[in-house]
């Protein structure tokens, strides 16, 4: 058997070239949150503070992790807005590949909230950074209810925010995941999750940044002799003789006149009718392929007179800040390893050194935490013994007269569960806007939304509805009682 010997010098050269490419990568911003000095590099915004709706950030590795020293910043308060940003030397991505990457973990099993980040341009007041602050790129996962579980990739062009037209599902578990957005000088892009490409394409095709290059010719008309019927009646097929004489219904041969039928009082008895099995409906000739079929007519495509190409469609000339701005019903989202560079290989290597290195240990820690949680829940709700069952049965026999009252509480619980499901459905069905200008941003930013949060307090279920507030501040809405009358939103604690 012959073996091919690898050329040592060529192989070594390949390795050296790869290392040189990585070492020559231009890193515009990199934050691993590996020291307490992160607060000097990031500015916490005062946005929503005067309304007591601004959430606080924790510097932590989370409840479960692969390395307790691998920390990030985590949202810490429910029903709060969050805004924080960092500055880096201004740059343009003209003639460069732009790579935007970060990791995010939703420890709270997110029902409704964002996990995305933004790149901003020009000059901004970081202390006022918030939902109305214009941005250049918004990228990352967004979850709300059952319907919204996607990766946002929003590009601002000529002052308008444009959403990607492709649906890119995001991760929904409680572990860390890495999201990467790559924008190239040829106006192509890639979206990666955990170093795997999930979507790719062109800015021309997957965003409505420019009018389409081609349009249907508005002057074109279908030719009069164009035959677009794929099947036609067979001209050779003839209707059978007597076909139209077959009745739709016939008398039921098995029906018999009732013994107590009185013709004088009830009238003459007639047999009821039944569908005739021989009746096949109105006659139609069988279909055959149309020999003159030309296909479905389509207007020819022509050059769009309104299209004007922009060779710098991909360019953001003054990128200067990276920020997190979002609303969360449930807190617990942890951000880490933020990177802005010009080399996808460097970004991949960073993900391998951070996320990939610790993901297995993190998963094991999460599974252990879940096991302990389930054990604690079991302790709080012990299984009843057979002796207890016998005792309960004896007590039940002494309380038969109170059975109606005993049904009241389960029925009430069932109604509460129905309300909870309704709220969850409303949350999932969207009520969250998708803006088209910097002040009308999509997702959880300043638009009104419907969301549900459920927590267990001393064994009792608490449910609160976050409703549509046109001011952009989500507050409990008014509900309705069983009679349909409005009532103030409250939390039912069982009293």
CSV table of C-alpha atoms in Angstrom, one decimal, residues 175-423:
chain,number,residue,atom,x,y,z
A,175,UNK,CA,-27.1,27.8,28.1
A,176,UNK,CA,-24.5,30.2,26.5
A,177,UNK,CA,-24.5,30.6,22.8
A,178,UNK,CA,-22.4,32.7,20.4
A,179,UNK,CA,-24.0,34.9,17.8
A,180,UNK,CA,-21.9,36.2,14.9
A,181,UNK,CA,-22.7,38.6,12.1
A,182,UNK,CA,-20.3,38.9,9.1
A,183,UNK,CA,-20.7,41.7,6.5
A,184,UNK,CA,-18.4,41.7,3.5
A,185,UNK,CA,-17.3,44.3,1.0
A,186,UNK,CA,-19.1,42.4,-1.8
A,187,UNK,CA,-22.4,43.1,0.0
A,188,UNK,CA,-22.8,39.5,1.2
A,189,UNK,CA,-23.3,38.4,4.7
A,190,UNK,CA,-23.4,35.4,7.0
A,191,UNK,CA,-25.1,34.7,10.4
A,192,UNK,CA,-23.5,32.1,12.6
A,193,UNK,CA,-24.7,30.6,15.9
A,194,UNK,CA,-22.0,28.7,17.9
A,195,UNK,CA,-19.6,28.9,14.9
A,196,UNK,CA,-22.1,27.3,12.5
A,197,UNK,CA,-23.5,29.2,9.6
A,198,UNK,CA,-27.3,29.5,9.8
A,199,UNK,CA,-28.0,32.0,7.1
A,200,UNK,CA,-26.1,33.7,4.2
A,201,UNK,CA,-26.9,35.8,1.2
A,202,UNK,CA,-26.8,39.3,-0.3
A,203,UNK,CA,-27.8,42.6,1.1
A,204,UNK,CA,-29.6,43.2,-2.3
A,205,UNK,CA,-31.8,40.1,-1.8
A,206,UNK,CA,-32.4,39.8,1.9
A,207,UNK,CA,-33.1,43.4,2.9
A,208,UNK,CA,-35.1,46.1,1.2
A,209,UNK,CA,-32.3,48.6,1.3
A,210,UNK,CA,-32.7,49.5,-2.4
A,211,UNK,CA,-35.5,49.1,-4.9
A,212,UNK,CA,-35.3,45.8,-6.8
A,213,UNK,CA,-33.0,45.7,-9.9
A,214,UNK,CA,-35.7,44.0,-12.0
A,215,UNK,CA,-39.5,44.5,-12.0
A,216,UNK,CA,-42.4,43.1,-14.0
A,217,UNK,CA,-43.1,45.0,-17.2
A,218,UNK,CA,-46.2,47.1,-16.4
A,219,UNK,CA,-47.0,47.4,-20.1
A,220,UNK,CA,-46.9,43.7,-20.8
A,221,UNK,CA,-50.2,41.9,-21.4
A,222,UNK,CA,-51.0,38.3,-21.9
A,223,UNK,CA,-51.5,37.5,-25.6
A,224,UNK,CA,-55.1,36.7,-26.5
A,225,UNK,CA,-54.1,33.3,-27.9
A,226,UNK,CA,-52.2,32.3,-24.8
A,227,UNK,CA,-53.6,29.0,-23.5
A,228,UNK,CA,-52.9,28.6,-19.8
A,229,UNK,CA,-55.3,25.8,-19.1
A,230,UNK,CA,-53.2,22.7,-18.2
A,231,UNK,CA,-56.2,20.3,-18.5
A,232,UNK,CA,-59.2,20.5,-20.7
A,233,UNK,CA,-62.4,18.3,-21.1
A,234,UNK,CA,-61.9,15.3,-23.3
A,235,UNK,CA,-63.8,16.1,-26.5
A,236,UNK,CA,-64.1,12.3,-27.2
A,237,UNK,CA,-65.8,11.6,-23.9
A,238,UNK,CA,-69.6,11.3,-24.3
A,239,UNK,CA,-72.3,11.4,-21.6
A,240,UNK,CA,-73.9,7.9,-21.3
A,241,UNK,CA,-77.5,7.5,-22.4
A,242,UNK,CA,-80.0,8.0,-19.6
A,243,UNK,CA,-77.4,9.6,-17.3
A,244,UNK,CA,-79.7,12.5,-16.5
A,245,UNK,CA,-82.6,10.2,-15.7
A,246,UNK,CA,-80.8,8.8,-12.6
A,247,UNK,CA,-82.5,10.3,-9.5
A,248,UNK,CA,-80.4,11.8,-6.8
A,249,UNK,CA,-82.5,10.0,-4.1
A,250,UNK,CA,-84.6,6.8,-4.1
A,251,UNK,CA,-87.2,5.4,-1.7
A,252,UNK,CA,-85.8,3.4,1.2
A,253,UNK,CA,-86.6,-0.2,0.4
A,254,UNK,CA,-86.1,-1.2,4.0
A,255,UNK,CA,-88.5,1.3,5.4
A,256,UNK,CA,-91.8,0.0,6.7
A,257,UNK,CA,-95.1,1.7,7.4
A,258,UNK,CA,-95.5,2.1,11.2
A,259,UNK,CA,-98.1,-0.2,12.7
A,260,UNK,CA,-99.9,2.7,14.4
A,261,UNK,CA,-100.0,4.8,11.2
A,262,UNK,CA,-103.6,6.0,10.5
A,263,UNK,CA,-104.1,7.0,6.9
A,264,UNK,CA,-107.2,9.0,7.8
A,265,UNK,CA,-105.5,11.0,10.5
A,266,UNK,CA,-101.9,10.9,9.4
A,267,UNK,CA,-102.4,11.0,5.6
A,268,UNK,CA,-101.1,8.6,3.0
A,269,UNK,CA,-97.8,7.0,4.2
A,270,UNK,CA,-94.9,7.4,1.8
A,271,UNK,CA,-91.5,5.7,2.2
A,272,UNK,CA,-88.6,8.0,3.2
A,273,UNK,CA,-85.9,8.6,0.6
A,274,UNK,CA,-82.2,7.8,0.8
A,275,UNK,CA,-79.2,8.9,-1.4
A,276,UNK,CA,-79.1,6.9,-4.6
A,277,UNK,CA,-75.7,5.0,-4.8
A,278,UNK,CA,-76.0,5.1,-8.6
A,279,UNK,CA,-76.2,8.9,-8.8
A,280,UNK,CA,-72.8,10.4,-9.5
A,281,UNK,CA,-73.7,14.1,-9.7
A,282,UNK,CA,-73.9,16.3,-12.8
A,283,UNK,CA,-72.0,14.7,-15.7
A,284,UNK,CA,-68.6,16.1,-16.6
A,285,UNK,CA,-66.3,15.0,-19.3
A,286,UNK,CA,-63.0,13.6,-18.0
A,287,UNK,CA,-60.0,15.8,-18.1
A,288,UNK,CA,-57.0,15.3,-20.4
A,289,UNK,CA,-53.7,17.2,-20.9
A,290,UNK,CA,-54.2,20.3,-23.0
A,291,UNK,CA,-51.9,19.9,-26.1
A,292,UNK,CA,-51.9,23.7,-26.5
A,293,UNK,CA,-50.9,24.4,-22.9
A,294,UNK,CA,-48.1,27.1,-22.7
A,295,UNK,CA,-47.8,27.3,-19.0
A,296,UNK,CA,-48.8,30.1,-16.6
A,297,UNK,CA,-48.2,33.4,-18.2
A,298,UNK,CA,-45.9,35.8,-16.5
A,299,UNK,CA,-45.0,39.3,-17.3
A,300,UNK,CA,-41.4,39.6,-18.5
A,301,UNK,CA,-38.9,41.3,-16.2
A,302,UNK,CA,-37.3,44.5,-17.2
A,303,UNK,CA,-34.8,46.9,-15.6
A,304,UNK,CA,-36.3,48.9,-12.8
A,305,UNK,CA,-36.0,52.6,-13.8
A,306,UNK,CA,-36.0,53.6,-10.1
A,307,UNK,CA,-33.1,51.3,-9.2
A,308,UNK,CA,-29.8,53.1,-8.6
A,309,UNK,CA,-27.0,51.0,-7.4
A,310,UNK,CA,-25.0,51.9,-4.4
A,311,UNK,CA,-21.5,50.4,-4.4
A,312,UNK,CA,-21.1,51.4,-0.7
A,313,UNK,CA,-24.4,49.7,0.3
A,314,UNK,CA,-22.5,47.7,3.0
A,315,UNK,CA,-20.5,50.7,4.4
A,316,UNK,CA,-21.0,52.2,7.8
A,317,UNK,CA,-18.5,55.1,7.7
A,318,UNK,CA,-18.4,56.1,11.4
A,319,UNK,CA,-18.9,53.2,13.7
A,320,UNK,CA,-18.0,54.3,17.2
A,321,UNK,CA,-20.1,52.6,20.0
A,322,UNK,CA,-21.4,49.2,21.0
A,323,UNK,CA,-24.4,49.0,23.2
A,324,UNK,CA,-27.1,46.9,24.8
A,325,UNK,CA,-30.6,48.4,25.0
A,326,UNK,CA,-33.6,46.2,25.8
A,327,UNK,CA,-36.7,45.5,27.9
A,328,UNK,CA,-37.0,42.4,29.9
A,329,UNK,CA,-40.0,40.9,31.7
A,330,UNK,CA,-37.8,38.3,33.4
A,331,UNK,CA,-34.2,39.2,34.1
A,332,UNK,CA,-31.2,36.9,33.9
A,333,UNK,CA,-29.7,37.4,30.5
A,334,UNK,CA,-25.9,37.4,30.6
A,335,UNK,CA,-23.7,39.0,27.9
A,336,UNK,CA,-20.0,38.2,27.4
A,337,UNK,CA,-17.1,38.2,24.9
A,338,UNK,CA,-18.1,41.1,22.8
A,339,UNK,CA,-16.0,41.4,19.6
A,340,UNK,CA,-15.8,43.8,16.7
A,341,UNK,CA,-13.1,43.0,14.1
A,342,UNK,CA,-12.4,42.4,10.4
A,343,UNK,CA,-11.4,38.7,10.5
A,344,UNK,CA,-14.0,35.9,10.7
A,345,UNK,CA,-11.2,33.5,11.6
A,346,UNK,CA,-10.2,35.5,14.6
A,347,UNK,CA,-13.8,35.6,15.8
A,348,UNK,CA,-14.0,31.8,15.4
A,349,UNK,CA,-10.9,31.3,17.4
A,350,UNK,CA,-12.2,33.6,20.2
A,351,UNK,CA,-15.4,31.5,20.3
A,352,UNK,CA,-13.4,28.3,20.6
A,353,UNK,CA,-11.2,29.8,23.4
A,354,UNK,CA,-14.2,30.9,25.4
A,355,UNK,CA,-17.6,29.3,24.7
A,356,UNK,CA,-16.4,26.0,23.2
A,357,UNK,CA,-13.8,25.5,26.0
A,358,UNK,CA,-16.5,25.7,28.7
A,359,UNK,CA,-19.7,24.6,27.1
A,360,UNK,CA,-19.6,21.0,28.2
A,361,UNK,CA,-18.8,21.9,31.8
A,362,UNK,CA,-21.5,24.6,31.8
A,363,UNK,CA,-24.1,22.1,30.5
A,364,UNK,CA,-23.1,19.6,33.3
A,365,UNK,CA,-23.5,22.4,35.9
A,366,UNK,CA,-26.9,23.3,34.5
A,367,UNK,CA,-28.1,19.7,34.6
A,368,UNK,CA,-26.9,19.4,38.2
A,369,UNK,CA,-28.7,22.6,39.1
A,370,UNK,CA,-31.9,21.3,37.5
A,371,UNK,CA,-31.6,18.0,39.4
A,372,UNK,CA,-31.3,19.9,42.7
A,373,UNK,CA,-34.2,22.1,41.8
A,374,UNK,CA,-36.4,19.1,41.1
A,375,UNK,CA,-35.4,17.4,44.3
A,376,UNK,CA,-36.2,20.5,46.3
A,377,UNK,CA,-39.6,20.7,44.6
A,378,UNK,CA,-40.2,17.0,45.5
A,379,UNK,CA,-39.4,17.7,49.1
A,380,UNK,CA,-41.9,20.6,49.2
A,381,UNK,CA,-44.6,18.3,47.7
A,382,UNK,CA,-44.2,14.9,49.3
A,383,UNK,CA,-46.0,11.9,47.9
A,384,UNK,CA,-48.9,10.8,50.1
A,385,UNK,CA,-48.8,7.3,51.7
A,386,UNK,CA,-51.5,4.6,51.4
A,387,UNK,CA,-52.4,5.2,55.0
A,388,UNK,CA,-53.0,8.8,54.2
A,389,UNK,CA,-55.2,7.8,51.3
A,390,UNK,CA,-57.3,5.5,53.6
A,391,UNK,CA,-57.6,8.4,56.0
A,392,UNK,CA,-58.7,10.7,53.3
A,393,UNK,CA,-61.3,8.3,51.9
A,394,UNK,CA,-62.8,8.0,55.4
A,395,UNK,CA,-63.0,11.7,55.7
A,396,UNK,CA,-64.5,12.0,52.3
A,397,UNK,CA,-67.3,9.6,53.3
A,398,UNK,CA,-68.2,12.0,56.2
A,399,UNK,CA,-68.4,15.0,53.9
A,400,UNK,CA,-70.7,14.0,51.1
A,401,UNK,CA,-73.1,16.8,51.9
A,402,UNK,CA,-70.3,19.3,51.1
A,403,UNK,CA,-69.4,17.9,47.7
A,404,UNK,CA,-70.7,21.0,45.9
A,405,UNK,CA,-68.5,23.3,47.9
A,406,UNK,CA,-65.5,20.9,47.4
A,407,UNK,CA,-65.8,21.5,43.6
A,408,UNK,CA,-65.6,25.2,43.9
A,409,UNK,CA,-61.8,25.5,44.4
A,410,UNK,CA,-60.7,23.2,41.6
A,411,UNK,CA,-63.1,25.1,39.2
A,412,UNK,CA,-61.5,28.4,40.3
A,413,UNK,CA,-58.1,26.9,39.7
A,414,UNK,CA,-59.1,25.8,36.3
A,415,UNK,CA,-60.3,29.3,35.4
A,416,UNK,CA,-57.0,30.7,36.6
A,417,UNK,CA,-55.1,28.3,34.4
A,418,UNK,CA,-57.3,29.3,31.4
A,419,UNK,CA,-56.4,33.0,32.1
A,420,UNK,CA,-52.8,32.1,32.3
A,421,UNK,CA,-52.9,30.3,28.9
A,422,UNK,CA,-54.7,33.3,27.4
A,423,UNK,CA,-52.0,35.7,28.6
